[in-house]
Amino acid sequence: MGYKLKVIKGFAKDKIVSVETNELTIGRTEENLLVVFDPSVSRKHSVIKKEGTVFKIIDRGSRNGTLLNGSAVVEEILKDGDTFTIGNTTFRFGFTESLSDQINQEHTQILSPPPKKSKGKSGNPQARSEMTEEQPASNPAPVLSEKPKAAAVVAGKEKKRLLPKILIASGAFFLLLLLVFVAKPVITNKGPGLKDQSSMVFDLSPTYFDKKFGYKEADYQCLKGCQFAFEPSDNKLFLSFSAYGIYNHNDVMIEINGSEIGAVPVTGKNLLRGISVMIPKELLSKDDNIIVFRYKGNTEKMNPWYITFVKINQEVIPEPDMDKAKELAELGYNKYREKNIEPKNLYLALGFFMQARDYMEKLPVKPQLYSEIQEQIKGINKELQAIYDKLMFSVSKAINDQDYKKAYDLLNDVLKYFPDADDIRNKEAKQMIQNISEG
């Protein structure tokens, strides 16, 4: 005996899924039998299991929980007519004896992902799945009866009389249709046929490294921004990517689990490669982690833009060494005291403190020095970002005033405060200097 799940609330409302498997896994990624593409749904969200003659719904430690008839549950028996909610989708559970009009596929998707490019290989028509989706039966094509020849001649003459009128009417119709399609992109400035896939969550796997996410010239249109899921690690994590078409500072912000960690650099009409930013360990969760490139620019006058080659890089954290940690911490404090002597000293102090923290990261019990350094790192990051924002605001004002000499000098000040060529802020300043030089 199988059962049916009907979507009664959510993007795919009224969709019905028929199930005849003893274990139905539900989650955001394609490893599940029932895939719900929704950022509020965990990778492994819940499962429906058959135990004897009953079916149970079990939450798999999801971030936002599983609701049964409006109440959060960990494990509960499903009864005919019960409703359960994961993310923004609510299903009604019910039993069925007949599973007709089935589609054979490996899994069912509630919110369809972007179409995958064909690799030129046909699928296996014999492959069947335990989980199926109901489809309405198609109506058979009507059978056309053959007309007598005399009737055909009369019909032919009538067609000739009607032909000019039909041509005029058709011409007017297609002209009107053309005007609508031409005018619409001009009014909306979003171009024809662009489906916004901002709500999609893409897994950071080799499948997506070389794809473009953004607007117009992208593989996946993400008008409000693009989202990526990744798993935590004991190592230091760095987000690396390339960007194109960013004309204003803070047009596209980078968020980790809802907290902003920086902005995508201004690129202009150049593809800026190898951008890297460290993911703060304190922002990571044990389960799902979400990176968002959130578009905050003017959506009414949006230029083509995209980010690509998105990847998470890892750097191994060293084995604990308190002597090295203390030595690096002392260097950090010295540079911080000298921050007004040379602009780069504040940045160097941050580097020493971060290295000191690394040498204590694997200790089972963290010493007092670890907490002190954490506070120093937090404070210096805030201080550096304030300096950067102030300088970049002045740069934007100088460019608007067409004072390119002042903008050039301010950008060189940015490079003094952020000497690391791999830092996202250093890259942005260099790119803007190049844009100014090229006119």
PDB file of N, CA and C in Angstrom, residues 379-425:
ATOM      1  N   GLY A 379      37.731  43.396  16.670  1.00  0.00           N
ATOM      2  CA  GLY A 379      37.859  44.845  16.714  1.00  0.00           C
ATOM      3  C   GLY A 379      38.637  45.401  15.534  1.00  0.00           C
ATOM      4  N   ILE A 380      39.743  44.734  15.160  1.00  0.00           N
ATOM      5  CA  ILE A 380      40.564  45.218  14.041  1.00  0.00           C
ATOM      6  C   ILE A 380      39.814  45.078  12.729  1.00  0.00           C
ATOM      7  N   ASN A 381      39.090  43.970  12.561  1.00  0.00           N
ATOM      8  CA  ASN A 381      38.284  43.810  11.337  1.00  0.00           C
ATOM      9  C   ASN A 381      37.289  44.957  11.193  1.00  0.00           C
ATOM     10  N   LYS A 382      36.650  45.310  12.293  1.00  0.00           N
ATOM     11  CA  LYS A 382      35.680  46.409  12.281  1.00  0.00           C
ATOM     12  C   LYS A 382      36.371  47.731  11.958  1.00  0.00           C
ATOM     13  N   GLU A 383      37.542  47.929  12.529  1.00  0.00           N
ATOM     14  CA  GLU A 383      38.306  49.162  12.310  1.00  0.00           C
ATOM     15  C   GLU A 383      38.756  49.271  10.856  1.00  0.00           C
ATOM     16  N   LEU A 384      39.284  48.183  10.319  1.00  0.00           N
ATOM     17  CA  LEU A 384      39.739  48.179   8.929  1.00  0.00           C
ATOM     18  C   LEU A 384      38.589  48.416   7.955  1.00  0.00           C
ATOM     19  N   GLN A 385      37.441  47.782   8.231  1.00  0.00           N
ATOM     20  CA  GLN A 385      36.302  47.942   7.330  1.00  0.00           C
ATOM     21  C   GLN A 385      35.797  49.382   7.345  1.00  0.00           C
ATOM     22  N   ALA A 386      35.848  50.027   8.521  1.00  0.00           N
ATOM     23  CA  ALA A 386      35.424  51.435   8.608  1.00  0.00           C
ATOM     24  C   ALA A 386      36.351  52.331   7.784  1.00  0.00           C
ATOM     25  N   ILE A 387      37.665  52.067   7.850  1.00  0.00           N
ATOM     26  CA  ILE A 387      38.634  52.831   7.048  1.00  0.00           C
ATOM     27  C   ILE A 387      38.361  52.620   5.562  1.00  0.00           C
ATOM     28  N   TYR A 388      38.134  51.356   5.197  1.00  0.00           N
ATOM     29  CA  TYR A 388      37.885  51.021   3.787  1.00  0.00           C
ATOM     30  C   TYR A 388      36.620  51.706   3.269  1.00  0.00           C
ATOM     31  N   ASP A 389      35.534  51.616   4.034  1.00  0.00           N
ATOM     32  CA  ASP A 389      34.273  52.220   3.599  1.00  0.00           C
ATOM     33  C   ASP A 389      34.407  53.732   3.451  1.00  0.00           C
ATOM     34  N   LYS A 390      35.134  54.362   4.379  1.00  0.00           N
ATOM     35  CA  LYS A 390      35.314  55.811   4.323  1.00  0.00           C
ATOM     36  C   LYS A 390      36.118  56.213   3.084  1.00  0.00           C
ATOM     37  N   LEU A 391      37.204  55.483   2.817  1.00  0.00           N
ATOM     38  CA  LEU A 391      38.019  55.780   1.639  1.00  0.00           C
ATOM     39  C   LEU A 391      37.246  55.552   0.340  1.00  0.00           C
ATOM     40  N   MET A 392      36.490  54.453   0.289  1.00  0.00           N
ATOM     41  CA  MET A 392      35.753  54.140  -0.941  1.00  0.00           C
ATOM     42  C   MET A 392      34.610  55.127  -1.166  1.00  0.00           C
ATOM     43  N   PHE A 393      34.011  55.622  -0.095  1.00  0.00           N
ATOM     44  CA  PHE A 393      32.989  56.660  -0.234  1.00  0.00           C
ATOM     45  C   PHE A 393      33.604  57.916  -0.860  1.00  0.00           C
ATOM     46  N   SER A 394      34.797  58.276  -0.392  1.00  0.00           N
ATOM     47  CA  SER A 394      35.486  59.444  -0.937  1.00  0.00           C
ATOM     48  C   SER A 394      35.893  59.215  -2.387  1.00  0.00           C
ATOM     49  N   VAL A 395      36.277  57.989  -2.699  1.00  0.00           N
ATOM     50  CA  VAL A 395      36.627  57.648  -4.091  1.00  0.00           C
ATOM     51  C   VAL A 395      35.412  57.843  -5.002  1.00  0.00           C
ATOM     52  N   SER A 396      34.270  57.318  -4.584  1.00  0.00           N
ATOM     53  CA  SER A 396      33.043  57.442  -5.387  1.00  0.00           C
ATOM     54  C   SER A 396      32.667  58.909  -5.590  1.00  0.00           C
ATOM     55  N   LYS A 397      32.806  59.723  -4.541  1.00  0.00           N
ATOM     56  CA  LYS A 397      32.487  61.153  -4.628  1.00  0.00           C
ATOM     57  C   LYS A 397      33.433  61.852  -5.607  1.00  0.00           C
ATOM     58  N   ALA A 398      34.726  61.513  -5.525  1.00  0.00           N
ATOM     59  CA  ALA A 398      35.712  62.119  -6.430  1.00  0.00           C
ATOM     60  C   ALA A 398      35.427  61.752  -7.887  1.00  0.00           C
ATOM     61  N   ILE A 399      35.052  60.506  -8.129  1.00  0.00           N
ATOM     62  CA  ILE A 399      34.739  60.070  -9.501  1.00  0.00           C
ATOM     63  C   ILE A 399      33.500  60.790 -10.014  1.00  0.00           C
ATOM     64  N   ASN A 400      32.484  60.934  -9.151  1.00  0.00           N
ATOM     65  CA  ASN A 400      31.270  61.669  -9.549  1.00  0.00           C
ATOM     66  C   ASN A 400      31.573  63.127  -9.865  1.00  0.00           C
ATOM     67  N   ASP A 401      32.571  63.694  -9.147  1.00  0.00           N
ATOM     68  CA  ASP A 401      32.978  65.083  -9.395  1.00  0.00           C
ATOM     69  C   ASP A 401      33.997  65.170 -10.530  1.00  0.00           C
ATOM     70  N   GLN A 402      34.315  64.019 -11.125  1.00  0.00           N
ATOM     71  CA  GLN A 402      35.308  63.915 -12.208  1.00  0.00           C
ATOM     72  C   GLN A 402      36.689  64.377 -11.766  1.00  0.00           C
ATOM     73  N   ASP A 403      36.974  64.246 -10.481  1.00  0.00           N
ATOM     74  CA  ASP A 403      38.299  64.546  -9.956  1.00  0.00           C
ATOM     75  C   ASP A 403      39.081  63.231  -9.886  1.00  0.00           C
ATOM     76  N   TYR A 404      39.560  62.773 -11.030  1.00  0.00           N
ATOM     77  CA  TYR A 404      40.175  61.451 -11.132  1.00  0.00           C
ATOM     78  C   TYR A 404      41.537  61.391 -10.447  1.00  0.00           C
ATOM     79  N   LYS A 405      42.242  62.538 -10.356  1.00  0.00           N
ATOM     80  CA  LYS A 405      43.522  62.575  -9.658  1.00  0.00           C
ATOM     81  C   LYS A 405      43.309  62.275  -8.169  1.00  0.00           C
ATOM     82  N   LYS A 406      42.283  62.876  -7.573  1.00  0.00           N
ATOM     83  CA  LYS A 406      41.977  62.623  -6.167  1.00  0.00           C
ATOM     84  C   LYS A 406      41.549  61.173  -5.957  1.00  0.00           C
ATOM     85  N   ALA A 407      40.728  60.659  -6.847  1.00  0.00           N
ATOM     86  CA  ALA A 407      40.284  59.267  -6.748  1.00  0.00           C
ATOM     87  C   ALA A 407      41.475  58.319  -6.834  1.00  0.00           C
ATOM     88  N   TYR A 408      42.391  58.622  -7.744  1.00  0.00           N
ATOM     89  CA  TYR A 408      43.593  57.799  -7.919  1.00  0.00           C
ATOM     90  C   TYR A 408      44.427  57.782  -6.634  1.00  0.00           C
ATOM     91  N   ASP A 409      44.617  58.949  -6.020  1.00  0.00           N
ATOM     92  CA  ASP A 409      45.406  59.048  -4.783  1.00  0.00           C
ATOM     93  C   ASP A 409      44.720  58.299  -3.628  1.00  0.00           C
ATOM     94  N   LEU A 410      43.407  58.420  -3.532  1.00  0.00           N
ATOM     95  CA  LEU A 410      42.666  57.730  -2.465  1.00  0.00           C
ATOM     96  C   LEU A 410      42.756  56.216  -2.625  1.00  0.00           C
ATOM     97  N   LEU A 411      42.687  55.739  -3.853  1.00  0.00           N
ATOM     98  CA  LEU A 411      42.791  54.298  -4.105  1.00  0.00           C
ATOM     99  C   LEU A 411      44.175  53.775  -3.736  1.00  0.00           C
ATOM    100  N   ASN A 412      45.193  54.593  -3.940  1.00  0.00           N
ATOM    101  CA  ASN A 412      46.539  54.191  -3.517  1.00  0.00           C
ATOM    102  C   ASN A 412      46.653  54.159  -1.996  1.00  0.00           C
ATOM    103  N   ASP A 413      45.868  55.013  -1.320  1.00  0.00           N
ATOM    104  CA  ASP A 413      45.811  54.938   0.143  1.00  0.00           C
ATOM    105  C   ASP A 413      45.187  53.617   0.590  1.00  0.00           C
ATOM    106  N   VAL A 414      44.173  53.152  -0.168  1.00  0.00           N
ATOM    107  CA  VAL A 414      43.557  51.853   0.131  1.00  0.00           C
ATOM    108  C   VAL A 414      44.605  50.753   0.064  1.00  0.00           C
ATOM    109  N   LEU A 415      45.453  50.805  -0.948  1.00  0.00           N
ATOM    110  CA  LEU A 415      46.494  49.780  -1.104  1.00  0.00           C
ATOM    111  C   LEU A 415      47.483  49.806   0.058  1.00  0.00           C
ATOM    112  N   LYS A 416      47.705  50.983   0.649  1.00  0.00           N
ATOM    113  CA  LYS A 416      48.616  51.079   1.797  1.00  0.00           C
ATOM    114  C   LYS A 416      48.012  50.424   3.036  1.00  0.00           C
ATOM    115  N   TYR A 417      46.715  50.573   3.213  1.00  0.00           N
ATOM    116  CA  TYR A 417      46.043  49.968   4.361  1.00  0.00           C
ATOM    117  C   TYR A 417      45.831  48.468   4.178  1.00  0.00           C
ATOM    118  N   PHE A 418      45.733  48.032   2.909  1.00  0.00           N
ATOM    119  CA  PHE A 418      45.467  46.613   2.608  1.00  0.00           C
ATOM    120  C   PHE A 418      46.547  46.113   1.641  1.00  0.00           C
ATOM    121  N   PRO A 419      47.741  45.810   2.171  1.00  0.00           N
ATOM    122  CA  PRO A 419      48.884  45.476   1.307  1.00  0.00           C
ATOM    123  C   PRO A 419      48.839  44.080   0.695  1.00  0.00           C
ATOM    124  N   ASP A 420      47.993  43.210   1.215  1.00  0.00           N
ATOM    125  CA  ASP A 420      47.944  41.826   0.712  1.00  0.00           C
ATOM    126  C   ASP A 420      47.260  41.789  -0.645  1.00  0.00           C
ATOM    127  N   ALA A 421      47.985  41.344  -1.664  1.00  0.00           N
ATOM    128  CA  ALA A 421      47.453  41.314  -3.034  1.00  0.00           C
ATOM    129  C   ALA A 421      46.276  40.363  -3.178  1.00  0.00           C
ATOM    130  N   ASP A 422      46.116  39.418  -2.251  1.00  0.00           N
ATOM    131  CA  ASP A 422      45.007  38.472  -2.321  1.00  0.00           C
ATOM    132  C   ASP A 422      43.766  38.982  -1.603  1.00  0.00           C
ATOM    133  N   ASP A 423      43.878  40.094  -0.886  1.00  0.00           N
ATOM    134  CA  ASP A 423      42.728  40.631  -0.169  1.00  0.00           C
ATOM    135  C   ASP A 423      41.737  41.229  -1.160  1.00  0.00           C
ATOM    136  N   ILE A 424      40.452  40.982  -0.918  1.00  0.00           N
ATOM    137  CA  ILE A 424      39.404  41.437  -1.826  1.00  0.00           C
ATOM    138  C   ILE A 424      39.408  42.964  -1.981  1.00  0.00           C
ATOM    139  N   ARG A 425      39.782  43.682  -0.939  1.00  0.00           N
ATOM    140  CA  ARG A 425      39.799  45.144  -0.983  1.00  0.00           C
ATOM    141  C   ARG A 425      40.983  45.660  -1.782  1.00  0.00           C
TER     142      ARG A 425
END
